[in-house]
Structures are given as structure tokens and as C-alpha cells.
Amino acid sequence: MTAIKLYYIANWLYRHKIPFIPLFFQGLIYLFFNSWIPYQCEIGKGTKLDYGGISVVIHKDAKIGENCIIGTCVTIGGNKANEGVPVIEDSCYIATGAKIFGNVHIGRECFVGANSVVTKDAPTKSLIAGIPGKVVKSNIDINEYSTHIIKKDKKY
């Protein structure tokens, strides 16, 4: 059992208005994976957490698209100075240790480099790296930067 599978169970229970049990699953995620993945956040189908999701922290209002890959020790959260939480579109790869804070929109098929701190929006098919995170390259093929094959939505 991985953290993302436990999240999907808790989220399903939450969406069907079953009380208390989602909290139990959230506690299991914290206990076994040292991660905070609230059942209230939105994580799309096919999204995976590397190594089971060790030390991942996600804000309860964050939105993560389908077929994304999130590395270990990633934080996706709010920022007191900047109202709002991150929105990450489909088929993105967020590498180990990356932090995404505030009202940030990450476009489709973006790659966020390891240990980057992203506080500004990034357009579709961008490579974001550094502290603070900046778009280093545009119009990338996400699969050239990832050891995983990321499924792409055939709509575009």
C-alpha cells in the first residue's frame, strides 16, 4: 500500500460524505510515510508519488492534475504573504525536494527541478529550476527529463 492509494480511498470516502474514516486514512499516511496528504486536496488519476510518497506535504486546497509524478520531500503549499495555493496541471514531474508555494499555476508537461523553490507561474512545457524557481527552458519534451514515461493527454 502506498500513500497515494491511501489518499484515493480517503478522498473517495470524503467525497461521499462518510465522516471520520478519512481522518483515519490521513493518519495512516502520516504514520507510515511521514507525509501530509489531506483527503480534501484534489489529485488526478494516474498521479504517482516516488518511493511511496515519503515526506510529501500537500496543502488541503491544492489541485494536482492527472499523470503527474511527485518526488520525495516535495512541498506543495500556501504562502502567508501570497493568498492562494498551487494548481499543477496534467503530466508534470516535480523532482525531489522541490517546493511550490503560494498562488502558483504550473502548466501542463512541466518539469520542476530538484530542490527548486517555485513562487511564480510557469507556462506549459517548461523546465523550472533554481532558488527562486525560474523558467530555464521552454517547449520541452517532459519525457527527456524524466526516467518515468509520463502519459500525455491526447486532447492537445
mmCIF file of C-alpha atoms in Angstrom:
data_model
loop_
_atom_site.group_PDB
_atom_site.id
_atom_site.type_symbol
_atom_site.label_atom_id
_atom_site.label_comp_id
_atom_site.label_asym_id
_atom_site.label_seq_id
_atom_site.Cartn_x
_atom_site.Cartn_y
_atom_site.Cartn_z
ATOM 1 C CA MET A 1 0.000 0.000 0.000
ATOM 2 C CA THR A 2 1.322 3.435 -0.903
ATOM 3 C CA ALA A 3 0.440 6.918 0.319
ATOM 4 C CA ILE A 4 -1.366 7.779 -2.919
ATOM 5 C CA LYS A 5 -3.574 4.677 -2.679
ATOM 6 C CA LEU A 6 -4.473 5.554 0.897
ATOM 7 C CA TYR A 7 -5.218 9.120 -0.249
ATOM 8 C CA TYR A 8 -7.553 7.900 -3.023
ATOM 9 C CA ILE A 9 -9.501 5.793 -0.504
ATOM 10 C CA ALA A 10 -9.752 8.700 1.964
ATOM 11 C CA ASN A 11 -10.741 11.144 -0.788
ATOM 12 C CA TRP A 12 -13.458 8.795 -2.057
ATOM 13 C CA LEU A 13 -14.874 8.495 1.467
ATOM 14 C CA TYR A 14 -14.702 12.293 1.895
ATOM 15 C CA ARG A 15 -16.488 12.958 -1.415
ATOM 16 C CA HIS A 16 -19.228 10.512 -0.390
ATOM 17 C CA LYS A 17 -19.646 12.361 2.914
ATOM 18 C CA ILE A 18 -18.586 9.469 5.130
ATOM 19 C CA PRO A 19 -17.395 11.063 8.389
ATOM 20 C CA PHE A 20 -14.291 10.327 10.489
ATOM 21 C CA ILE A 21 -12.895 7.437 8.404
ATOM 22 C CA PRO A 22 -10.980 9.764 6.015
ATOM 23 C CA LEU A 23 -9.135 11.111 9.073
ATOM 24 C CA PHE A 24 -8.063 7.567 9.919
ATOM 25 C CA PHE A 25 -6.530 7.109 6.450
ATOM 26 C CA GLN A 26 -4.849 10.520 6.645
ATOM 27 C CA GLY A 27 -3.327 9.403 9.947
ATOM 28 C CA LEU A 28 -2.056 6.188 8.331
ATOM 29 C CA ILE A 29 -0.388 8.228 5.582
ATOM 30 C CA TYR A 30 1.334 10.344 8.207
ATOM 31 C CA LEU A 31 2.335 7.377 10.354
ATOM 32 C CA PHE A 32 3.734 5.119 7.617
ATOM 33 C CA PHE A 33 5.066 7.630 5.068
ATOM 34 C CA ASN A 34 5.800 10.743 7.165
ATOM 35 C CA SER A 35 3.662 12.648 4.670
ATOM 36 C CA TRP A 36 0.822 15.105 4.954
ATOM 37 C CA ILE A 37 -1.595 14.439 2.109
ATOM 38 C CA PRO A 38 -5.025 15.679 3.176
ATOM 39 C CA TYR A 39 -8.077 13.886 1.849
ATOM 40 C CA GLN A 40 -9.567 17.303 0.868
ATOM 41 C CA CYS A 41 -6.960 18.136 -1.811
ATOM 42 C CA GLU A 42 -7.561 17.235 -5.448
ATOM 43 C CA ILE A 43 -5.121 14.789 -7.034
ATOM 44 C CA GLY A 44 -5.929 13.474 -10.515
ATOM 45 C CA LYS A 45 -5.944 9.882 -11.736
ATOM 46 C CA GLY A 46 -2.622 8.304 -12.576
ATOM 47 C CA THR A 47 -0.576 10.634 -10.377
ATOM 48 C CA LYS A 48 2.262 8.820 -8.619
ATOM 49 C CA LEU A 49 4.462 9.556 -5.626
ATOM 50 C CA ASP A 50 8.049 8.297 -5.882
ATOM 51 C CA TYR A 51 9.136 5.796 -3.239
ATOM 52 C CA GLY A 52 5.611 5.555 -1.890
ATOM 53 C CA GLY A 53 5.387 9.258 -1.107
ATOM 54 C CA ILE A 54 7.955 9.683 1.641
ATOM 55 C CA SER A 55 7.892 13.167 3.271
ATOM 56 C CA VAL A 56 5.483 14.770 0.804
ATOM 57 C CA VAL A 57 3.455 17.725 2.124
ATOM 58 C CA ILE A 58 0.436 18.992 0.184
ATOM 59 C CA HIS A 59 -1.916 21.828 1.150
ATOM 60 C CA LYS A 60 -5.535 20.753 1.620
ATOM 61 C CA ASP A 61 -6.754 23.144 -1.107
ATOM 62 C CA ALA A 62 -4.061 22.318 -3.684
ATOM 63 C CA LYS A 63 -5.023 20.904 -7.083
ATOM 64 C CA ILE A 64 -2.781 18.434 -8.888
ATOM 65 C CA GLY A 65 -3.656 17.119 -12.351
ATOM 66 C CA GLU A 66 -3.594 13.656 -13.844
ATOM 67 C CA ASN A 67 -0.489 11.567 -14.571
ATOM 68 C CA CYS A 68 1.883 13.715 -12.537
ATOM 69 C CA ILE A 69 4.927 12.360 -10.732
ATOM 70 C CA ILE A 70 5.898 13.837 -7.376
ATOM 71 C CA GLY A 71 9.289 13.066 -5.837
ATOM 72 C CA THR A 72 10.179 12.610 -2.200
ATOM 73 C CA CYS A 73 10.350 15.557 0.220
ATOM 74 C CA VAL A 74 8.204 17.769 -2.036
ATOM 75 C CA THR A 75 6.106 20.559 -0.510
ATOM 76 C CA ILE A 76 3.099 21.986 -2.335
ATOM 77 C CA GLY A 77 1.581 24.615 -0.100
ATOM 78 C CA GLY A 78 0.308 28.048 0.671
ATOM 79 C CA ASN A 79 2.230 31.165 1.492
ATOM 80 C CA LYS A 80 1.006 33.627 4.135
ATOM 81 C CA ALA A 81 2.320 36.567 2.135
ATOM 82 C CA ASN A 82 0.525 35.389 -1.018
ATOM 83 C CA GLU A 83 -3.093 34.211 -0.737
ATOM 84 C CA GLY A 84 -3.933 31.050 -2.617
ATOM 85 C CA VAL A 85 -2.432 27.630 -3.206
ATOM 86 C CA PRO A 86 -0.709 25.915 -6.150
ATOM 87 C CA VAL A 87 -2.507 24.451 -9.144
ATOM 88 C CA ILE A 88 -0.465 21.906 -11.071
ATOM 89 C CA GLU A 89 -1.792 20.752 -14.426
ATOM 90 C CA ASP A 90 -1.540 17.297 -16.025
ATOM 91 C CA SER A 91 1.638 15.332 -16.812
ATOM 92 C CA CYS A 92 4.078 17.333 -14.673
ATOM 93 C CA TYR A 93 7.179 15.991 -12.944
ATOM 94 C CA ILE A 94 8.111 17.554 -9.620
ATOM 95 C CA ALA A 95 11.575 16.356 -8.622
ATOM 96 C CA THR A 96 12.847 15.507 -5.146
ATOM 97 C CA GLY A 97 12.929 18.349 -2.640
ATOM 98 C CA ALA A 98 11.059 20.871 -4.815
ATOM 99 C CA LYS A 99 8.878 23.446 -3.069
ATOM 100 C CA ILE A 100 5.921 25.169 -4.718
ATOM 101 C CA PHE A 101 4.393 27.961 -2.625
ATOM 102 C CA GLY A 102 1.512 30.383 -2.960
ATOM 103 C CA ASN A 103 -0.944 31.181 -5.720
ATOM 104 C CA VAL A 104 1.123 29.476 -8.430
ATOM 105 C CA HIS A 105 -0.098 27.876 -11.662
ATOM 106 C CA ILE A 106 2.182 25.247 -13.228
ATOM 107 C CA GLY A 107 1.182 24.428 -16.833
ATOM 108 C CA ARG A 108 0.964 21.020 -18.486
ATOM 109 C CA GLU A 109 4.068 18.877 -19.000
ATOM 110 C CA CYS A 110 6.372 20.992 -16.849
ATOM 111 C CA PHE A 111 9.464 19.703 -15.088
ATOM 112 C CA VAL A 112 10.305 21.269 -11.724
ATOM 113 C CA GLY A 113 13.965 20.605 -10.888
ATOM 114 C CA ALA A 114 15.228 19.086 -7.661
ATOM 115 C CA ASN A 115 15.285 21.459 -4.670
ATOM 116 C CA SER A 116 13.759 24.325 -6.670
ATOM 117 C CA VAL A 117 11.587 26.868 -4.870
ATOM 118 C CA VAL A 118 8.776 27.981 -7.178
ATOM 119 C CA THR A 119 6.756 31.079 -6.279
ATOM 120 C CA LYS A 120 5.706 32.253 -9.767
ATOM 121 C CA ASP A 121 3.599 30.797 -12.566
ATOM 122 C CA ALA A 122 5.163 28.617 -15.254
ATOM 123 C CA PRO A 123 3.775 28.137 -18.778
ATOM 124 C CA THR A 124 3.107 24.773 -20.405
ATOM 125 C CA LYS A 125 6.117 22.585 -21.313
ATOM 126 C CA SER A 126 8.639 24.489 -19.179
ATOM 127 C CA LEU A 127 11.728 23.435 -17.267
ATOM 128 C CA ILE A 128 11.776 25.276 -13.928
ATOM 129 C CA ALA A 129 14.870 25.269 -11.744
ATOM 130 C CA GLY A 130 16.706 27.264 -9.105
ATOM 131 C CA ILE A 131 16.017 29.288 -5.998
ATOM 132 C CA PRO A 132 13.840 31.160 -6.729
ATOM 133 C CA GLY A 133 12.478 28.904 -9.482
ATOM 134 C CA LYS A 134 12.732 30.359 -12.964
ATOM 135 C CA VAL A 135 11.832 29.038 -16.388
ATOM 136 C CA VAL A 136 15.155 27.786 -17.723
ATOM 137 C CA LYS A 137 13.869 26.256 -20.949
ATOM 138 C CA SER A 138 10.587 26.298 -22.868
ATOM 139 C CA ASN A 139 8.873 23.845 -25.203
ATOM 140 C CA ILE A 140 10.465 20.786 -23.608
ATOM 141 C CA ASP A 141 9.514 17.144 -24.075
ATOM 142 C CA ILE A 142 8.826 16.088 -20.489
ATOM 143 C CA ASN A 143 9.956 12.501 -21.147
ATOM 144 C CA GLU A 144 13.500 13.686 -21.977
ATOM 145 C CA TYR A 145 13.872 14.962 -18.405
ATOM 146 C CA SER A 146 12.273 12.079 -16.565
ATOM 147 C CA THR A 147 13.190 8.449 -16.015
ATOM 148 C CA HIS A 148 9.438 7.758 -15.951
ATOM 149 C CA ILE A 149 7.278 7.720 -19.046
ATOM 150 C CA ILE A 150 4.592 10.280 -18.420
ATOM 151 C CA LYS A 151 1.277 9.703 -20.152
ATOM 152 C CA LYS A 152 0.156 12.675 -22.161
ATOM 153 C CA ASP A 153 -3.401 13.777 -22.691
ATOM 154 C CA LYS A 154 -4.214 13.424 -26.382
ATOM 155 C CA LYS A 155 -6.514 16.479 -26.388
ATOM 156 C CA TYR A 156 -3.793 18.904 -27.432
#
